[in-house]
Short mmCIF file of N, CA, C and O in Angstrom, two decimals:
data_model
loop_
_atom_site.label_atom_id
_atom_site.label_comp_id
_atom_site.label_asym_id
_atom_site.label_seq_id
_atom_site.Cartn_x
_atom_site.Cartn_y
_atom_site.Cartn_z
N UNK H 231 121.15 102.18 -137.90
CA UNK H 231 120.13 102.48 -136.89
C UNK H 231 120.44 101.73 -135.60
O UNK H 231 120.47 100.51 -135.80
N UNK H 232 120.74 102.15 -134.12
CA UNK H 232 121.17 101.86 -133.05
C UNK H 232 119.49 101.31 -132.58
O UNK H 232 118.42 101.93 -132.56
N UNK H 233 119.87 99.81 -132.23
CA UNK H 233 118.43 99.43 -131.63
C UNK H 233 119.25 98.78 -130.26
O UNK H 233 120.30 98.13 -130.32
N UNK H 234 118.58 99.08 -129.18
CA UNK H 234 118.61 97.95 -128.12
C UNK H 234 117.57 97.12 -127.93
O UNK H 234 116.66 97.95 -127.97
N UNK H 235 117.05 96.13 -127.75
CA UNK H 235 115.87 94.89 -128.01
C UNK H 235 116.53 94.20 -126.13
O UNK H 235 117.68 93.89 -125.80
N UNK H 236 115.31 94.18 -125.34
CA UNK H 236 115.28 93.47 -123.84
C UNK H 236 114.52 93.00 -124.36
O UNK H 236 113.60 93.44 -125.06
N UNK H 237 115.10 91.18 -123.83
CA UNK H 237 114.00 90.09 -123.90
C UNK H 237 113.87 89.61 -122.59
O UNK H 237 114.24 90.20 -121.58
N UNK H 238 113.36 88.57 -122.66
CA UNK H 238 113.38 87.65 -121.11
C UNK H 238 112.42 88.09 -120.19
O UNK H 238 112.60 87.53 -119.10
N UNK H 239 111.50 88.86 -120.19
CA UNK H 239 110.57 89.38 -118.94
C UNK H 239 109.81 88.16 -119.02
O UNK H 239 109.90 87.28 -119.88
N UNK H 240 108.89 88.21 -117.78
CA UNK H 240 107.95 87.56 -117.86
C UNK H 240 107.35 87.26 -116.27
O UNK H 240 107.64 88.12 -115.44
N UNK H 241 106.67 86.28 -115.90
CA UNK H 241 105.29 86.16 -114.41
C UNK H 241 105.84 85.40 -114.04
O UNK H 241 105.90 84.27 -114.52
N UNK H 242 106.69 86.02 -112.60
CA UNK H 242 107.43 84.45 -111.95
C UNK H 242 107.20 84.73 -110.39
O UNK H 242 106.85 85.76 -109.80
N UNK H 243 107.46 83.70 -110.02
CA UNK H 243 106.62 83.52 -108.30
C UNK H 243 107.97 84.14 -107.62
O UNK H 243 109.09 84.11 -108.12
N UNK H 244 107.56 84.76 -106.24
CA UNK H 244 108.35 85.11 -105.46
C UNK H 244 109.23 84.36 -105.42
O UNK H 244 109.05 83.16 -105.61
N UNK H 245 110.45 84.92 -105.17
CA UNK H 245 111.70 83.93 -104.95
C UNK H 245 112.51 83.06 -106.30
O UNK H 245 113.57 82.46 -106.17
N UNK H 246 111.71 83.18 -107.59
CA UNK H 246 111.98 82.70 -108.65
C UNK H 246 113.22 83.91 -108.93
O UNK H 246 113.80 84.83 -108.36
N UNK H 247 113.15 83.08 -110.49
CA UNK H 247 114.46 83.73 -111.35
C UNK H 247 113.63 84.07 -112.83
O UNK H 247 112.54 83.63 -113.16
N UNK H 248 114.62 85.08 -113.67
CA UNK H 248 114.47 85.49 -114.53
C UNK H 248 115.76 85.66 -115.21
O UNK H 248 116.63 85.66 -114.34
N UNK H 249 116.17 85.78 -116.12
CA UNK H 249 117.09 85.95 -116.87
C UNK H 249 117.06 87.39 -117.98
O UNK H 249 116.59 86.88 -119.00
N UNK H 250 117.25 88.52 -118.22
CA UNK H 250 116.96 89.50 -119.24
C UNK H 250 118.34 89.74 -120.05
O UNK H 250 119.47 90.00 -119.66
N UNK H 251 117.60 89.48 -121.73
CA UNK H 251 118.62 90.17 -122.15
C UNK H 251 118.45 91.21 -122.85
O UNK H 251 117.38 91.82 -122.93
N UNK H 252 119.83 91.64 -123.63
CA UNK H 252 119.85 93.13 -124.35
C UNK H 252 120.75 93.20 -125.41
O UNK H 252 121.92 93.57 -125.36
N UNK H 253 119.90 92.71 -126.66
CA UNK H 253 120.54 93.03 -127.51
C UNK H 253 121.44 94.11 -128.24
O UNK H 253 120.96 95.21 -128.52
N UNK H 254 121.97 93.98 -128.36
CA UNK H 254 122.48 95.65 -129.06
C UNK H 254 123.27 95.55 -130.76
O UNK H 254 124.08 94.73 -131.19
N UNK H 255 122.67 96.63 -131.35
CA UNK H 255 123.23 96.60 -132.73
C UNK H 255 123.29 98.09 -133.12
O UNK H 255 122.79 98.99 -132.44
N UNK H 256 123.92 98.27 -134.25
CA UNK H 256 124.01 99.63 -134.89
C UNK H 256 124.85 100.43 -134.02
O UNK H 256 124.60 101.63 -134.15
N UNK H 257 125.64 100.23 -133.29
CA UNK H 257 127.14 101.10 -132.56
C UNK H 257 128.06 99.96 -132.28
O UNK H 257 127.83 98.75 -132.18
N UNK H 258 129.38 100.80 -132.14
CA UNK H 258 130.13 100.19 -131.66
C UNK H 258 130.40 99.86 -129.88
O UNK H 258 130.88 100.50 -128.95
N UNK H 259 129.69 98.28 -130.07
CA UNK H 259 129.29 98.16 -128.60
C UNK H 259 130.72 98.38 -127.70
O UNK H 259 130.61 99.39 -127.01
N UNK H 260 131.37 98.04 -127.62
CA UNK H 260 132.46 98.41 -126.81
C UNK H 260 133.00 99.68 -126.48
O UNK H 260 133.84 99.91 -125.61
N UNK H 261 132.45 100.49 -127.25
CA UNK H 261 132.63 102.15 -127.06
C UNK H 261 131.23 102.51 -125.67
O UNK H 261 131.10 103.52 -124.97
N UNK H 262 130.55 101.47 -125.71
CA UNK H 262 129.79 101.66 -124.70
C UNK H 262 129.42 101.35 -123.05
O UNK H 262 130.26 100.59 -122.56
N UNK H 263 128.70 101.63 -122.40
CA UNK H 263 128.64 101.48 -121.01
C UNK H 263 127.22 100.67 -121.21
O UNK H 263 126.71 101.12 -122.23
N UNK H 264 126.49 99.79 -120.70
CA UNK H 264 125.37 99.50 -120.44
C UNK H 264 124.61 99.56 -119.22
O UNK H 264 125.06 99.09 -118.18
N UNK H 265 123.59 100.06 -119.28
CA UNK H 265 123.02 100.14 -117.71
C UNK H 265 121.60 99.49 -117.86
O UNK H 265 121.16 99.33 -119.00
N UNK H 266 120.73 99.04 -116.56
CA UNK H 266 119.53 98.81 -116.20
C UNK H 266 119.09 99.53 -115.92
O UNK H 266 119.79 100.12 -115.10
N UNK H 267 117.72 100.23 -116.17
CA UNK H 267 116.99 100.72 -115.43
C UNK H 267 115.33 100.26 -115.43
O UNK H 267 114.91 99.73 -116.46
N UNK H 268 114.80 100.38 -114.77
CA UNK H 268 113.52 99.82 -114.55
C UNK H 268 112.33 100.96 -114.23
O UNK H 268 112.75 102.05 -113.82
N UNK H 269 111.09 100.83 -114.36
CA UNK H 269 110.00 101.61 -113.83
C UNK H 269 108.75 101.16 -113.24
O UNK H 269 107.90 100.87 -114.08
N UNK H 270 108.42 101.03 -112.12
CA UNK H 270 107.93 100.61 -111.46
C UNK H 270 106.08 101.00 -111.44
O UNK H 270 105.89 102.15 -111.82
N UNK H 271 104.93 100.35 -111.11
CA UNK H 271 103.71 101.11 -111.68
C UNK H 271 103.64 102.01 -110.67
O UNK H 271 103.77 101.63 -109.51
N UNK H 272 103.34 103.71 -111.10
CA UNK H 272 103.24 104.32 -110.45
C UNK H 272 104.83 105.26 -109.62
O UNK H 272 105.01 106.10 -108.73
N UNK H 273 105.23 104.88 -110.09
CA UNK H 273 107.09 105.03 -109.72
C UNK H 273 107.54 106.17 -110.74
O UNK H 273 106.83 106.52 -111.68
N UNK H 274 108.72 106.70 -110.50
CA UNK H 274 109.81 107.07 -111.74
C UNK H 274 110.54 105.99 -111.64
O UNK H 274 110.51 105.08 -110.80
N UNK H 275 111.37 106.18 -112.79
CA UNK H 275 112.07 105.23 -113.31
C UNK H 275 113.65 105.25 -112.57
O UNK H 275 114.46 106.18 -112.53
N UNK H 276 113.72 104.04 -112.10
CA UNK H 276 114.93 103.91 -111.24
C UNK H 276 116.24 103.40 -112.11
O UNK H 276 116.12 102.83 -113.20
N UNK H 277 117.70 103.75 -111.37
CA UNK H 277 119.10 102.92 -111.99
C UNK H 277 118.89 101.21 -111.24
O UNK H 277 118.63 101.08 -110.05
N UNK H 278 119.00 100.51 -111.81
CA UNK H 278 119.30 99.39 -111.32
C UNK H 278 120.98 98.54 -111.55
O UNK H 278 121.47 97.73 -110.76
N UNK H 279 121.44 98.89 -112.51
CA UNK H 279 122.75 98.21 -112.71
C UNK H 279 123.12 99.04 -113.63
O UNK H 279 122.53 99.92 -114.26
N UNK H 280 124.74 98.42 -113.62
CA UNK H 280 125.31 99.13 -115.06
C UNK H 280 126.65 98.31 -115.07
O UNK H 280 127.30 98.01 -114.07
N UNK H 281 126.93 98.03 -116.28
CA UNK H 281 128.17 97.34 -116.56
C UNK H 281 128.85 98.07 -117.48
O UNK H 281 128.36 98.51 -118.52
N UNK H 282 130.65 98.29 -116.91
CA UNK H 282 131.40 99.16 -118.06
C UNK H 282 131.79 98.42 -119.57
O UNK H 282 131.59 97.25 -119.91
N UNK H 283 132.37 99.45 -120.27
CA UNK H 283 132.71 98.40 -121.68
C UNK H 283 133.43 97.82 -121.81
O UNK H 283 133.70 97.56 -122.99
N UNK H 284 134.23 97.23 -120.79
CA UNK H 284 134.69 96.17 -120.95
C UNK H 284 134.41 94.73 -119.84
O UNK H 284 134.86 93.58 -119.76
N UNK H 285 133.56 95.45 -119.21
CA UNK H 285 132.94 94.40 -118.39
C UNK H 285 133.52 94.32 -116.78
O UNK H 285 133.20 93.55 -115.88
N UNK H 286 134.68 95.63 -116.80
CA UNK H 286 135.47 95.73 -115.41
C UNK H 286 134.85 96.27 -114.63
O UNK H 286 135.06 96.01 -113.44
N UNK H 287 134.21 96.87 -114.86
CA UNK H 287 132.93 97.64 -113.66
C UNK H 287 131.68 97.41 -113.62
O UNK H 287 130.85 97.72 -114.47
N UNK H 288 131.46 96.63 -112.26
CA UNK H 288 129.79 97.15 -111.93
C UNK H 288 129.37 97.78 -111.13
O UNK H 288 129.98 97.81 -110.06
N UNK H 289 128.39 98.40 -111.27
CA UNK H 289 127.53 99.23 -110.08
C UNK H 289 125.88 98.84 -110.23
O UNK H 289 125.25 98.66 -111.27
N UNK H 290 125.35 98.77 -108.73
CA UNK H 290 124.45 98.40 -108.63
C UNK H 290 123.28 98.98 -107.44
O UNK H 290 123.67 99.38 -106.34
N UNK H 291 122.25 98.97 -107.72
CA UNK H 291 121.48 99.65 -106.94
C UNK H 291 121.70 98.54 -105.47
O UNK H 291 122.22 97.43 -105.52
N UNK H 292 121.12 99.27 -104.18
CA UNK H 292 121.09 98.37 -102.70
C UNK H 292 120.00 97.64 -102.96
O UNK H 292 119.73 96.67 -102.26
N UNK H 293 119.34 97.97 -103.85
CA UNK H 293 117.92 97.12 -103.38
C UNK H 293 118.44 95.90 -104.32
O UNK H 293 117.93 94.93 -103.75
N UNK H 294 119.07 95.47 -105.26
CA UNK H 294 118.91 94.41 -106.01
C UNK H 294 120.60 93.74 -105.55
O UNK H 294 120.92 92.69 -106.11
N UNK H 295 121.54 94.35 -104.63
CA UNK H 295 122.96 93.96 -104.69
C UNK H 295 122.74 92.23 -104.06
O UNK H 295 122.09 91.91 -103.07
N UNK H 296 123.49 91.33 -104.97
CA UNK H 296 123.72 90.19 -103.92
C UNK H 296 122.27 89.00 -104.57
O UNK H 296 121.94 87.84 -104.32
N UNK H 297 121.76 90.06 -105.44
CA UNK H 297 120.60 89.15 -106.16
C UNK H 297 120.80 88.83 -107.67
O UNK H 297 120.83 87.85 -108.42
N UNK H 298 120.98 90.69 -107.72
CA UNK H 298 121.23 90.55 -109.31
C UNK H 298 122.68 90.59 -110.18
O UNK H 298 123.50 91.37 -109.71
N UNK H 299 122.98 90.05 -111.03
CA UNK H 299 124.36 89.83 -111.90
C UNK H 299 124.30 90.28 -113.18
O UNK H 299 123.49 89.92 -114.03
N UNK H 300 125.22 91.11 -113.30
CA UNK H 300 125.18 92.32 -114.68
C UNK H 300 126.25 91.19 -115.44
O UNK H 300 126.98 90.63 -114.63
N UNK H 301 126.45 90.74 -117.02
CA UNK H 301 127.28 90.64 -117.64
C UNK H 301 127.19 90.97 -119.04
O UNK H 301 126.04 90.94 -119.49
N UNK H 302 128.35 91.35 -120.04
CA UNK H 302 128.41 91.43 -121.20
C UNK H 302 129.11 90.21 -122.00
O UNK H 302 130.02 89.60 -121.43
N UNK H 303 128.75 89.88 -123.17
CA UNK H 303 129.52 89.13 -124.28
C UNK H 303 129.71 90.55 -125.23
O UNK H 303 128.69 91.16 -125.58
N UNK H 304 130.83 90.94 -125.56
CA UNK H 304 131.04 91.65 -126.29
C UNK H 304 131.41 91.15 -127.69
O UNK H 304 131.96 91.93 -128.46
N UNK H 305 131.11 89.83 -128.08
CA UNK H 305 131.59 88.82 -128.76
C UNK H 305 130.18 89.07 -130.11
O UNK H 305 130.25 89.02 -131.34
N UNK H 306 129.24 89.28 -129.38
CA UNK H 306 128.13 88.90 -129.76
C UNK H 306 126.73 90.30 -129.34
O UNK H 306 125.64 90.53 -129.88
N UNK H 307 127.27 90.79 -128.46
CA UNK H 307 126.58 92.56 -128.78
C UNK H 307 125.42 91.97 -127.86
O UNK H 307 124.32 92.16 -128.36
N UNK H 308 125.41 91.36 -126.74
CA UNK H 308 124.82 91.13 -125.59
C UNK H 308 124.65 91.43 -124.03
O UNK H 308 125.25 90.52 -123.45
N UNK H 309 124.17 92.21 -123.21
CA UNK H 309 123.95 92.41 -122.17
C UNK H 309 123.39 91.31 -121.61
O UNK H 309 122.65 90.62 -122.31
N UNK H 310 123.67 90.93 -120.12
CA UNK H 310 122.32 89.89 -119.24
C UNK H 310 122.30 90.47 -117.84
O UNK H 310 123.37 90.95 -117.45
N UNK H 311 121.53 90.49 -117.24
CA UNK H 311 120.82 90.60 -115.91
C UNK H 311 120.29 89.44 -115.29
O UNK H 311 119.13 89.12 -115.55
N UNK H 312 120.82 88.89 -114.67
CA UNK H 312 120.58 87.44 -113.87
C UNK H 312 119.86 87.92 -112.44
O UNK H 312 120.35 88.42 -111.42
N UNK H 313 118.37 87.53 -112.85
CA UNK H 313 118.05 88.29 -111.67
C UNK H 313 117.56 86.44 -110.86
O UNK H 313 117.16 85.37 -111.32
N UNK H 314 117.95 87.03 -109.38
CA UNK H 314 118.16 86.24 -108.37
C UNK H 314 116.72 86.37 -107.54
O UNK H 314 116.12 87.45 -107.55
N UNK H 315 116.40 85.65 -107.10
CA UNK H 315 115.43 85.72 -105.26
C UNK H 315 114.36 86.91 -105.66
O UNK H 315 113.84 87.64 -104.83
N UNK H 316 114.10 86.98 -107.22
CA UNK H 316 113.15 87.94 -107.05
C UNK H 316 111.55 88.12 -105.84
O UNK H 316 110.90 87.35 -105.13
N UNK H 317 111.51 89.28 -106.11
CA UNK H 317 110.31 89.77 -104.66
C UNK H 317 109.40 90.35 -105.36
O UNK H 317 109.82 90.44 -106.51
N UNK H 318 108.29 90.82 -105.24
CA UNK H 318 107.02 91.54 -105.56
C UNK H 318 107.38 92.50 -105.92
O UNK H 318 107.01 92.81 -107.05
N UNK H 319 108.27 93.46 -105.18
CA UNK H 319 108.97 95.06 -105.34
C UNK H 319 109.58 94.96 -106.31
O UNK H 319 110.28 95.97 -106.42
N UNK H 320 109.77 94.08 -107.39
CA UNK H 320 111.17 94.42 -108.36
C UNK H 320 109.92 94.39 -109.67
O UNK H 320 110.26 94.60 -110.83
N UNK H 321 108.46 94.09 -109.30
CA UNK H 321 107.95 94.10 -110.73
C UNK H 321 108.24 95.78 -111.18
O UNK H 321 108.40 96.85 -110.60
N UNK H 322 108.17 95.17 -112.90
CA UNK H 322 108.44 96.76 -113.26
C UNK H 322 108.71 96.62 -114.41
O UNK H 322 108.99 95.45 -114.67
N UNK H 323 108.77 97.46 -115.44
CA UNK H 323 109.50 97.65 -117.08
C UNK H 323 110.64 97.82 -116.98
O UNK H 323 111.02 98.89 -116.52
N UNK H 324 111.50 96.91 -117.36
CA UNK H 324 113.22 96.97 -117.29
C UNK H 324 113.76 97.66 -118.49
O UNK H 324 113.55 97.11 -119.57
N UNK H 325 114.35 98.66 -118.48
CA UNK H 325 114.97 98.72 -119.77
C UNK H 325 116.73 98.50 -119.84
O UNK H 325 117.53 98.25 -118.93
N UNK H 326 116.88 98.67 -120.99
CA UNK H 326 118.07 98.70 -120.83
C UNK H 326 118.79 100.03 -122.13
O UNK H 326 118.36 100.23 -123.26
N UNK H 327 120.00 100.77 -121.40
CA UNK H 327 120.29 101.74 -121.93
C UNK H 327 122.11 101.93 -122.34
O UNK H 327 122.91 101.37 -121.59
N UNK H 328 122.52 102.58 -123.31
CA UNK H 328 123.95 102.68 -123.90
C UNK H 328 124.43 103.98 -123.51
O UNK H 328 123.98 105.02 -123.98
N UNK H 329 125.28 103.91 -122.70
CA UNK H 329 125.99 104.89 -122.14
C UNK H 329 127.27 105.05 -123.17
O UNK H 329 127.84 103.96 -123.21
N UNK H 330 127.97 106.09 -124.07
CA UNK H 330 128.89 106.11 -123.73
C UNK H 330 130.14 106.12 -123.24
O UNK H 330 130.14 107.10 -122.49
N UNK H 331 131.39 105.53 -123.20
CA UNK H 331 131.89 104.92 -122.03
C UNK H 331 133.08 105.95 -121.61
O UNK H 331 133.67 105.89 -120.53
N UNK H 332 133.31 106.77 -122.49
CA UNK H 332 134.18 107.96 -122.59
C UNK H 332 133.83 109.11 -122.24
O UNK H 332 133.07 109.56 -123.10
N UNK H 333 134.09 110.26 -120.92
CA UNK H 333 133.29 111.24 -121.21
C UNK H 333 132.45 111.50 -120.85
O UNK H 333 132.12 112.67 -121.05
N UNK H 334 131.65 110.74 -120.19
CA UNK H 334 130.26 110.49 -119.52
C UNK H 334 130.17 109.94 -117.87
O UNK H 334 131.13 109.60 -117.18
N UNK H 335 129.06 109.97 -117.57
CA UNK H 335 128.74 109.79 -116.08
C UNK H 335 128.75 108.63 -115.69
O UNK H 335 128.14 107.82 -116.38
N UNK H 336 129.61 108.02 -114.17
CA UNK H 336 129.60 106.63 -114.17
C UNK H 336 129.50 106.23 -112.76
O UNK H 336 130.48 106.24 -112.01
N UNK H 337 128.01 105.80 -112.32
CA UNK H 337 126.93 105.10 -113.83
C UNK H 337 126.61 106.20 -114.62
O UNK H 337 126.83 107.40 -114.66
N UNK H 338 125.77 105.04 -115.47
CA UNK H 338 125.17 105.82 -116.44
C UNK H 338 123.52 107.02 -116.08
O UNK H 338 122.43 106.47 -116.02
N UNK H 339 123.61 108.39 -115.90
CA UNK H 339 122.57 108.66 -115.31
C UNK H 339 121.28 108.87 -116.28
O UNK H 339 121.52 109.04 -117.47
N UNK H 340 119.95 108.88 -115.84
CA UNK H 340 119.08 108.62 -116.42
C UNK H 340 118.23 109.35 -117.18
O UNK H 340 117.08 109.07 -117.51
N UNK H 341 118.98 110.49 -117.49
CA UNK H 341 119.29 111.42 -118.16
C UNK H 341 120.31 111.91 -119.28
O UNK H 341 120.24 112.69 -120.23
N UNK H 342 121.27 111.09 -118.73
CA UNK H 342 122.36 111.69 -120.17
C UNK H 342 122.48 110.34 -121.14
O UNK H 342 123.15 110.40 -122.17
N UNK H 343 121.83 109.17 -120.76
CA UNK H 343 122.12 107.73 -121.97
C UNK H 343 122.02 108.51 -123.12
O UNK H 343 121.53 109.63 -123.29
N UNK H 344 122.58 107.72 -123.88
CA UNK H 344 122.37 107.93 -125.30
C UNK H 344 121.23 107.46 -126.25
O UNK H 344 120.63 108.05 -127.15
N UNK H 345 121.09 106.01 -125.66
CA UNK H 345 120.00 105.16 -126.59
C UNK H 345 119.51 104.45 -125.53
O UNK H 345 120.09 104.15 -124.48
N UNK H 346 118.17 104.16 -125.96
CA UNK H 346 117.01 103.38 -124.90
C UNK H 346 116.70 102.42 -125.62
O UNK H 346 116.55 102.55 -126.83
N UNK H 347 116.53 101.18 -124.92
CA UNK H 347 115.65 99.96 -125.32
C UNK H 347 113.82 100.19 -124.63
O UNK H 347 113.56 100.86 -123.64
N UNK H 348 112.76 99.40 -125.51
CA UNK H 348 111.93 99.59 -125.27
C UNK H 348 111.37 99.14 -124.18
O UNK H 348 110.27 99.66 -123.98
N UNK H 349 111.84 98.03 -123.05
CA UNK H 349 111.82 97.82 -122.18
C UNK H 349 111.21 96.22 -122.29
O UNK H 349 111.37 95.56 -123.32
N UNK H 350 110.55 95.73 -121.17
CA UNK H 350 110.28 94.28 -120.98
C UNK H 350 109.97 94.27 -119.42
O UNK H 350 110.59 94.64 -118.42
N UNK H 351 108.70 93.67 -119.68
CA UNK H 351 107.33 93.77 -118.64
C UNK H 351 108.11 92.40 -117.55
O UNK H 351 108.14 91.28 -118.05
N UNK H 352 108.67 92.58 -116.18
CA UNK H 352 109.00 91.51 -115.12
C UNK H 352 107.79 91.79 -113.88
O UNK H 352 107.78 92.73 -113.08
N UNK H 353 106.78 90.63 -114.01
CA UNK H 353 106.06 90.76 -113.31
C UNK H 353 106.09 89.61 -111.99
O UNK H 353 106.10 88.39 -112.17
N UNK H 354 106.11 90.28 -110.64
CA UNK H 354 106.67 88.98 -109.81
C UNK H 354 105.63 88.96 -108.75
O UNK H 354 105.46 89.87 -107.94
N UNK H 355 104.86 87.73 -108.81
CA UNK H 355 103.70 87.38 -107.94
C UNK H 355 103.63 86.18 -108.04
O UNK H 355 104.15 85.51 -108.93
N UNK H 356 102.74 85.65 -106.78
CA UNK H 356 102.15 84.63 -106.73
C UNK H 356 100.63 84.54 -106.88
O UNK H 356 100.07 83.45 -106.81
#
């Protein structure tokens, strides 16, 4: 059974940090692409990052470039999102999603993933 599990959300003041991760089990993670995406209240659900399977590619939305840092441990079946200088605009449900890395759209679009994580509530206020 392919689960992705995002941890790390949580209520942090403007300009703070957060850390998210993304577990992954039940595929062979390296056959995969990982991406961010987030949903905002009242929003559709946006791309925010994506890291290839081997960790040689990123792509990243303008609104988060220069803040946020995509990496994998492929060691250990881990995604992270190092989010930087967060702002009010980035609250939202993050998820995180498994792209196949062969064959598929790159990034990953938000439509063709394969598997979804249930997401994780980043709420950013003062």
């Amino acid at each position: 059974q392919v689960q992705l599990v995002e941890s790390g959300g949580g209520l942090v003041q403007p300009g703070g940090s957060l850390r998210l991760s993304c577990a992954v089990s039940g595929l062979a993670f390296t056959n995969y692409n990982i991406a961010w995406f987030r949903r905002a209240p009242g929003k559709e659900r946006e791309f925010v990052s994506a890291i290839s399977w081997n960790g040689g590619n990123i792509v990243q939305s303008d609104s988060v470039k220069g803040r946020f840092t995509d990496s994998r441990d492929n060691v250990n079946n881990v995604v992270y999102l190092q989010m930087n200088t967060l702002k009010p605009e980035d609250t939202a449900v993050y998820y995180c999603a498994a792209d196949q890395a062969f064959g598929s759209d790159w990034p990953p679009q938000d439509s063709g993933v394969d598997f979804w994580g249930k997401g994780t509530l980043v709420t950013v206020s003062s």
